[in-house]
CSV table of C-alpha atoms in Angstrom, one decimal:
chain,number,residue,atom,x,y,z
K,21,MET,CA,133.5,101.5,87.9
K,22,SER,CA,133.3,105.1,86.7
K,23,SER,CA,133.6,108.0,89.1
K,24,ALA,CA,130.0,108.8,88.3
K,25,ALA,CA,128.9,105.3,89.3
K,26,GLN,CA,130.8,105.6,92.5
K,27,GLN,CA,128.7,108.7,93.4
K,28,LEU,CA,125.4,106.7,93.2
K,29,PRO,CA,123.3,106.7,96.4
K,30,ARG,CA,123.9,103.4,98.2
K,31,SER,CA,124.2,104.2,101.9
K,32,GLU,CA,121.0,104.2,103.9
K,33,SER,CA,120.5,107.5,105.7
K,34,ARG,CA,117.2,106.7,107.3
K,35,THR,CA,114.1,104.5,107.3
K,36,LEU,CA,110.6,106.1,107.3
K,37,SER,CA,108.4,103.8,109.3
K,38,GLY,CA,104.7,104.2,110.0
K,39,HIS,CA,102.8,102.4,107.3
K,40,GLU,CA,101.1,99.2,108.4
K,41,GLY,CA,101.6,96.8,105.6
K,42,ALA,CA,103.2,97.1,102.2
K,43,VAL,CA,104.2,100.5,100.8
K,44,LEU,CA,103.1,100.6,97.2
K,45,ALA,CA,104.7,103.9,96.0
K,46,VAL,CA,106.9,106.7,97.2
K,47,ARG,CA,107.5,110.0,95.3
K,48,PHE,CA,109.6,113.0,95.8
K,49,ASN,CA,107.7,116.3,95.4
K,50,ARG,CA,108.8,118.7,92.6
K,51,ASP,CA,111.7,120.4,94.6
K,52,GLY,CA,112.7,117.2,96.4
K,53,ASN,CA,112.2,118.7,99.9
K,54,TYR,CA,109.3,116.4,100.8
K,55,CYS,CA,108.0,113.0,99.7
K,56,LEU,CA,104.6,111.2,99.6
K,57,SER,CA,104.0,107.5,100.2
K,58,CYS,CA,101.0,105.3,100.0
K,59,GLY,CA,100.1,101.7,100.7
K,60,LYS,CA,98.0,98.8,101.8
K,61,ASP,CA,97.0,100.6,105.0
K,62,ARG,CA,94.7,102.9,103.0
K,63,THR,CA,96.8,106.0,103.9
K,64,VAL,CA,98.8,108.6,102.1
K,65,ARG,CA,101.7,110.0,104.1
K,66,LEU,CA,103.7,113.2,103.7
K,67,TRP,CA,107.2,113.1,105.0
K,68,ASN,CA,110.4,115.2,105.2
K,69,PRO,CA,112.8,112.5,104.1
K,70,HIS,CA,115.8,114.6,105.0
K,71,THR,CA,114.8,114.7,108.7
K,72,GLY,CA,112.6,111.6,108.9
K,73,ALA,CA,109.6,113.6,110.1
K,74,LEU,CA,106.1,112.5,109.3
K,75,VAL,CA,104.4,115.7,108.4
K,76,LYS,CA,100.8,114.6,107.7
K,77,THR,CA,98.7,111.5,107.2
K,78,TYR,CA,95.7,111.5,104.7
K,79,LYS,CA,92.9,109.1,105.3
K,80,SER,CA,89.8,108.6,103.2
K,81,HIS,CA,90.5,105.7,100.9
K,82,ALA,CA,88.4,102.6,101.7
K,83,ARG,CA,91.0,100.1,100.3
K,84,GLU,CA,94.7,100.1,99.5
K,85,VAL,CA,96.2,103.2,97.9
K,86,ARG,CA,98.2,102.4,94.7
K,87,ASP,CA,99.6,105.8,93.7
K,88,VAL,CA,100.0,109.4,94.8
K,89,SER,CA,101.2,112.5,93.0
K,90,ALA,CA,101.8,116.1,94.2
K,91,SER,CA,101.0,119.2,92.2
K,92,SER,CA,104.0,121.2,91.1
K,93,ASP,CA,103.2,124.0,93.5
K,94,ASN,CA,102.9,121.5,96.4
K,95,ALA,CA,99.4,122.7,97.3
K,96,LYS,CA,97.4,119.7,96.1
K,97,LEU,CA,97.8,116.0,95.8
K,98,VAL,CA,95.9,113.2,94.1
K,99,SER,CA,95.7,109.6,95.0
K,100,CYS,CA,94.1,106.5,93.7
K,101,GLY,CA,93.6,102.9,94.6
K,102,ALA,CA,91.6,99.7,94.9
K,103,ASP,CA,88.4,101.4,95.9
K,104,ARG,CA,88.1,102.8,92.3
K,105,GLN,CA,88.3,106.3,93.7
K,106,ILE,CA,90.6,109.2,92.8
K,107,PHE,CA,90.9,111.7,95.7
K,108,TYR,CA,91.9,115.3,95.1
K,109,TRP,CA,93.3,116.7,98.4
K,110,ASP,CA,94.3,120.0,99.8
K,111,VAL,CA,97.8,119.4,101.2
K,112,ALA,CA,97.8,121.9,104.1
K,113,SER,CA,94.4,121.1,105.6
K,114,GLY,CA,94.2,117.4,104.6
K,115,ARG,CA,90.7,118.0,103.3
K,116,VAL,CA,89.4,116.0,100.3
K,117,ILE,CA,88.4,118.7,97.7
K,118,ARG,CA,86.8,116.2,95.3
K,119,LYS,CA,86.4,112.6,94.6
K,120,PHE,CA,86.7,111.9,90.9
K,121,ARG,CA,84.7,108.9,89.7
K,122,GLY,CA,84.3,107.0,86.4
K,123,HIS,CA,86.6,104.0,86.7
K,124,ASN,CA,84.7,100.8,87.3
K,125,SER,CA,87.6,98.9,88.7
K,126,GLU,CA,90.9,99.5,90.6
K,127,VAL,CA,92.9,102.5,89.7
K,128,ASN,CA,96.7,102.0,89.3
K,129,SER,CA,98.3,105.3,88.5
K,130,VAL,CA,97.6,109.1,88.8
K,131,LYS,CA,99.4,112.2,87.6
K,132,PHE,CA,98.8,115.9,87.3
K,133,ASN,CA,99.3,117.7,84.0
K,134,GLU,CA,102.0,120.4,84.1
K,135,HIS,CA,99.6,123.2,84.9
K,136,ASN,CA,97.9,121.2,87.8
K,137,THR,CA,94.6,121.7,86.1
K,138,VAL,CA,93.9,118.1,84.9
K,139,VAL,CA,94.4,114.8,86.6
K,140,LEU,CA,95.1,111.7,84.5
K,141,SER,CA,94.4,108.2,85.8
K,142,ALA,CA,95.0,104.6,84.6
K,143,GLY,CA,93.0,101.6,85.7
K,144,TYR,CA,92.2,97.9,85.5
K,145,ASP,CA,89.1,98.8,83.5
K,146,ARG,CA,91.5,99.2,80.4
K,147,THR,CA,91.1,103.0,80.4
K,148,VAL,CA,92.9,106.2,81.0
K,149,ARG,CA,90.7,109.0,82.2
K,150,ALA,CA,91.1,112.8,82.5
K,151,PHE,CA,89.5,114.9,85.1
K,152,ASP,CA,89.2,118.7,85.3
K,153,CYS,CA,90.4,120.1,88.7
K,154,ARG,CA,88.8,123.5,88.1
K,155,SER,CA,85.3,122.0,87.4
K,156,GLN,CA,82.9,121.1,90.1
K,157,SER,CA,82.1,117.9,88.2
K,158,SER,CA,83.4,114.5,89.5
K,159,ASP,CA,83.1,112.9,86.0
K,160,PRO,CA,85.9,112.5,83.5
K,161,ILE,CA,86.2,115.1,80.7
K,162,GLN,CA,87.9,112.4,78.5
K,163,THR,CA,88.2,108.6,78.4
K,164,ILE,CA,90.8,106.7,76.4
K,165,ASP,CA,89.7,103.1,75.9
K,166,THR,CA,91.8,101.7,73.1
K,167,PHE,CA,93.8,99.4,75.5
K,168,GLN,CA,93.2,95.6,75.4
K,169,ASP,CA,94.1,95.0,79.1
K,170,SER,CA,94.7,96.8,82.4
K,171,VAL,CA,96.5,100.1,82.2
K,172,MET,CA,99.2,100.2,84.8
K,173,SER,CA,101.0,103.5,84.4
K,174,VAL,CA,100.3,107.0,83.0
K,175,ASN,CA,102.6,110.0,82.3
K,176,VAL,CA,101.9,113.4,80.8
K,177,THR,CA,103.9,116.0,79.1
K,178,GLY,CA,102.8,119.4,77.8
K,179,THR,CA,101.2,117.9,74.7
K,180,GLU,CA,101.0,114.1,75.3
K,181,ILE,CA,99.4,111.5,77.5
K,182,ILE,CA,101.6,108.3,77.6
K,183,ALA,CA,100.4,105.1,79.2
K,184,GLY,CA,101.7,101.5,79.6
K,185,SER,CA,99.5,98.5,79.7
K,186,VAL,CA,99.5,94.7,80.5
K,187,ASP,CA,98.5,94.3,76.8
K,188,GLY,CA,102.2,94.9,76.0
K,189,THR,CA,101.9,98.4,74.6
K,190,VAL,CA,103.0,101.9,75.3
K,191,ARG,CA,100.4,104.3,73.8
K,192,THR,CA,101.1,108.0,73.2
K,193,PHE,CA,98.2,110.3,72.7
K,194,ASP,CA,98.9,113.7,71.1
K,195,ILE,CA,96.5,116.0,72.8
K,196,ARG,CA,96.7,118.7,70.2
K,197,MET,CA,96.4,116.5,67.1
K,198,GLY,CA,94.1,113.9,68.5
K,199,ARG,CA,96.4,111.2,67.3
K,200,GLU,CA,97.4,107.9,69.0
K,201,SER,CA,100.7,106.1,68.4
K,202,VAL,CA,101.3,102.5,69.6
K,203,ASP,CA,104.6,100.8,70.5
K,204,ASN,CA,104.2,97.1,71.1
K,205,LEU,CA,106.8,95.8,73.4
K,206,GLY,CA,105.5,92.2,73.4
K,207,HIS,CA,105.5,91.9,77.2
K,208,PRO,CA,103.2,93.3,79.9
K,209,VAL,CA,104.2,96.9,80.8
K,210,ASN,CA,103.8,97.7,84.5
K,211,CYS,CA,105.5,101.1,84.7
K,212,ILE,CA,106.6,103.8,82.4
K,213,SER,CA,108.7,106.9,83.3
K,214,LEU,CA,110.1,109.8,81.3
K,215,SER,CA,113.7,110.8,81.1
K,216,ASN,CA,114.4,114.2,82.5
K,217,ASP,CA,115.1,115.7,79.0
K,218,ARG,CA,111.7,114.2,77.9
K,219,ASN,CA,113.3,112.5,74.9
K,220,CYS,CA,113.1,108.9,76.1
K,221,LEU,CA,110.7,106.6,77.8
K,222,LEU,CA,111.6,103.8,80.3
K,223,ALA,CA,109.2,100.8,80.4
K,224,ASN,CA,109.4,98.2,83.1
K,225,CYS,CA,108.1,94.9,81.7
K,226,LEU,CA,107.0,91.7,83.3
K,227,ASP,CA,109.7,89.7,81.5
K,228,SER,CA,112.3,91.1,84.0
K,229,THR,CA,113.5,93.7,81.4
K,230,VAL,CA,113.5,97.5,81.5
K,231,ARG,CA,113.3,98.9,78.0
K,232,LEU,CA,114.4,102.3,76.8
K,233,LEU,CA,112.5,103.9,73.9
K,234,ASP,CA,112.9,107.0,71.9
K,235,LYS,CA,109.7,108.9,72.8
K,236,ASN,CA,109.1,110.4,69.4
K,237,SER,CA,110.0,107.5,67.1
K,238,GLY,CA,109.3,104.5,69.4
K,239,GLU,CA,112.6,103.0,68.5
K,240,MET,CA,114.0,100.6,71.1
K,241,LEU,CA,117.3,102.0,72.2
K,242,GLN,CA,118.4,99.6,75.0
K,243,GLU,CA,117.4,96.8,77.4
K,244,TYR,CA,118.4,96.4,81.0
K,245,LYS,CA,118.3,93.1,82.8
K,246,GLY,CA,119.5,91.3,85.9
K,247,HIS,CA,116.6,92.2,88.3
K,248,ILE,CA,113.4,90.1,88.9
K,249,CYS,CA,110.1,91.6,87.7
K,250,LYS,CA,107.6,88.9,86.9
K,251,SER,CA,104.4,89.6,88.9
K,252,THR,CA,104.6,92.9,90.7
K,253,LYS,CA,104.0,96.5,89.7
K,254,MET,CA,107.4,98.2,90.2
K,255,ASP,CA,108.6,101.6,89.3
K,256,CYS,CA,111.8,102.4,87.5
K,257,CYS,CA,113.4,105.8,86.8
K,258,LEU,CA,116.5,107.6,85.6
K,259,THR,CA,119.0,109.5,87.8
K,260,ASN,CA,118.5,113.2,87.6
K,261,ASP,CA,121.4,113.6,85.1
K,262,ASP,CA,119.8,110.8,82.9
K,263,ALA,CA,123.1,108.9,83.1
K,264,PHE,CA,121.8,105.8,84.9
K,265,VAL,CA,118.6,103.7,85.0
K,266,VAL,CA,117.4,102.7,88.4
K,267,GLY,CA,115.0,99.9,89.2
K,268,GLY,CA,113.8,97.7,92.0
K,269,SER,CA,113.6,93.9,92.1
K,270,GLU,CA,111.2,91.3,93.6
K,271,ASP,CA,114.1,90.0,95.7
K,272,GLY,CA,114.5,93.3,97.6
K,273,PHE,CA,117.5,94.5,95.5
K,274,VAL,CA,117.9,97.8,93.7
K,275,PHE,CA,119.9,97.9,90.4
K,276,PHE,CA,121.7,100.7,88.6
K,277,TRP,CA,122.5,100.4,85.0
K,278,GLU,CA,124.6,102.6,82.8
K,279,LEU,CA,122.2,104.2,80.3
K,280,VAL,CA,124.0,103.9,77.0
K,281,ASP,CA,125.7,100.4,77.2
K,282,ALA,CA,123.4,98.9,79.9
K,283,PRO,CA,125.9,97.1,82.2
K,284,ILE,CA,124.9,96.8,85.9
K,285,VAL,CA,127.1,99.3,87.6
K,286,ALA,CA,125.7,98.7,91.1
K,287,SER,CA,123.2,96.6,92.9
K,288,PHE,CA,122.5,96.1,96.6
K,289,ARG,CA,119.9,94.7,99.0
K,290,ALA,CA,117.6,97.6,99.9
K,291,HIS,CA,114.7,95.8,101.5
K,292,SER,CA,113.8,92.4,102.9
K,293,SER,CA,110.9,92.0,100.3
K,294,VAL,CA,109.8,93.3,96.9
K,295,VAL,CA,110.9,96.9,96.1
K,296,THR,CA,107.7,98.5,94.8
K,297,SER,CA,109.1,101.9,93.8
K,298,VAL,CA,112.2,104.1,93.4
K,299,SER,CA,112.2,107.9,93.3
K,300,TYR,CA,115.3,110.0,92.5
K,301,HIS,CA,115.8,113.5,93.9
K,302,PRO,CA,115.5,116.2,91.2
K,303,THR,CA,118.9,117.7,91.9
K,304,LYS,CA,120.8,115.8,94.7
K,305,THR,CA,122.4,112.4,95.0
K,306,CYS,CA,119.5,111.0,97.0
K,307,MET,CA,117.0,108.2,96.3
K,308,LEU,CA,113.9,106.8,97.9
K,309,THR,CA,112.7,103.2,97.8
K,310,SER,CA,109.5,101.6,99.1
K,311,SER,CA,108.7,98.0,99.7
K,312,VAL,CA,106.3,95.3,100.6
K,313,ASP,CA,108.2,95.1,103.9
K,314,GLY,CA,106.3,98.2,105.1
K,315,THR,CA,109.2,100.8,104.9
K,316,VAL,CA,110.4,103.7,102.9
K,317,ARG,CA,114.2,104.1,102.9
K,318,VAL,CA,116.3,107.1,102.1
K,319,TRP,CA,119.6,106.5,100.3
K,320,THR,CA,122.5,109.0,99.9
């Protein structure tokens, strides 16, 4: 094993307990000092993962919360879920600033754009929708409806909206040019994430394969296997130096693959049930995992 692989976070430093039922996502904030989790208990929770402290709990969703995202200035957060609602929150007060509407089925994924002015959402209704945070309107300013099946994951760069769907595609929408490009992976996509250098895309597919694509050309660069991903929405990501791919598994394991040649360099049992998400610290050797077992775990 390389010295870099030996440095990967594999020792549990603490467990964040408090959710009642499955935790469906966990996310570091922009600077990595805090994290957000959400789950079946209809709550969003703000933690300090380095001390284990629960800072605040956000309650307004009527059904399970599928995803949560913090603005880059940490002042706002956005959450979505099975109640078809997208909640735009003030972090400090816990107040709901606005409920965005428009999806006519469950919402799977939410993200802020880089200026925190627009929220993007992806839903079971086969659409990606954009909402203006500065407007008083709750309705979408744009709807993308070219997908053939549920949209599971959305990401955004300065000029693009990128989304992955159960229809087997990753679609990239160039905001400035109004163009759409489609990469057909041939298997349902349940998560996409961007490399830190923004040149590559990771797509977690329901054939138990994570695929690495060149973001601009769509060329398939590598495939990563060994985990189980057949029926559950599970996140994947890259380590903060883009050297390793990280992904969960339906058997409770976490896997690390070397980016270029794709061998498994480490795997370990992180949870007693499905690992729903992984989040890697922006600068440190530290990782968060969430699970159907109801916990968030911090690894260093």
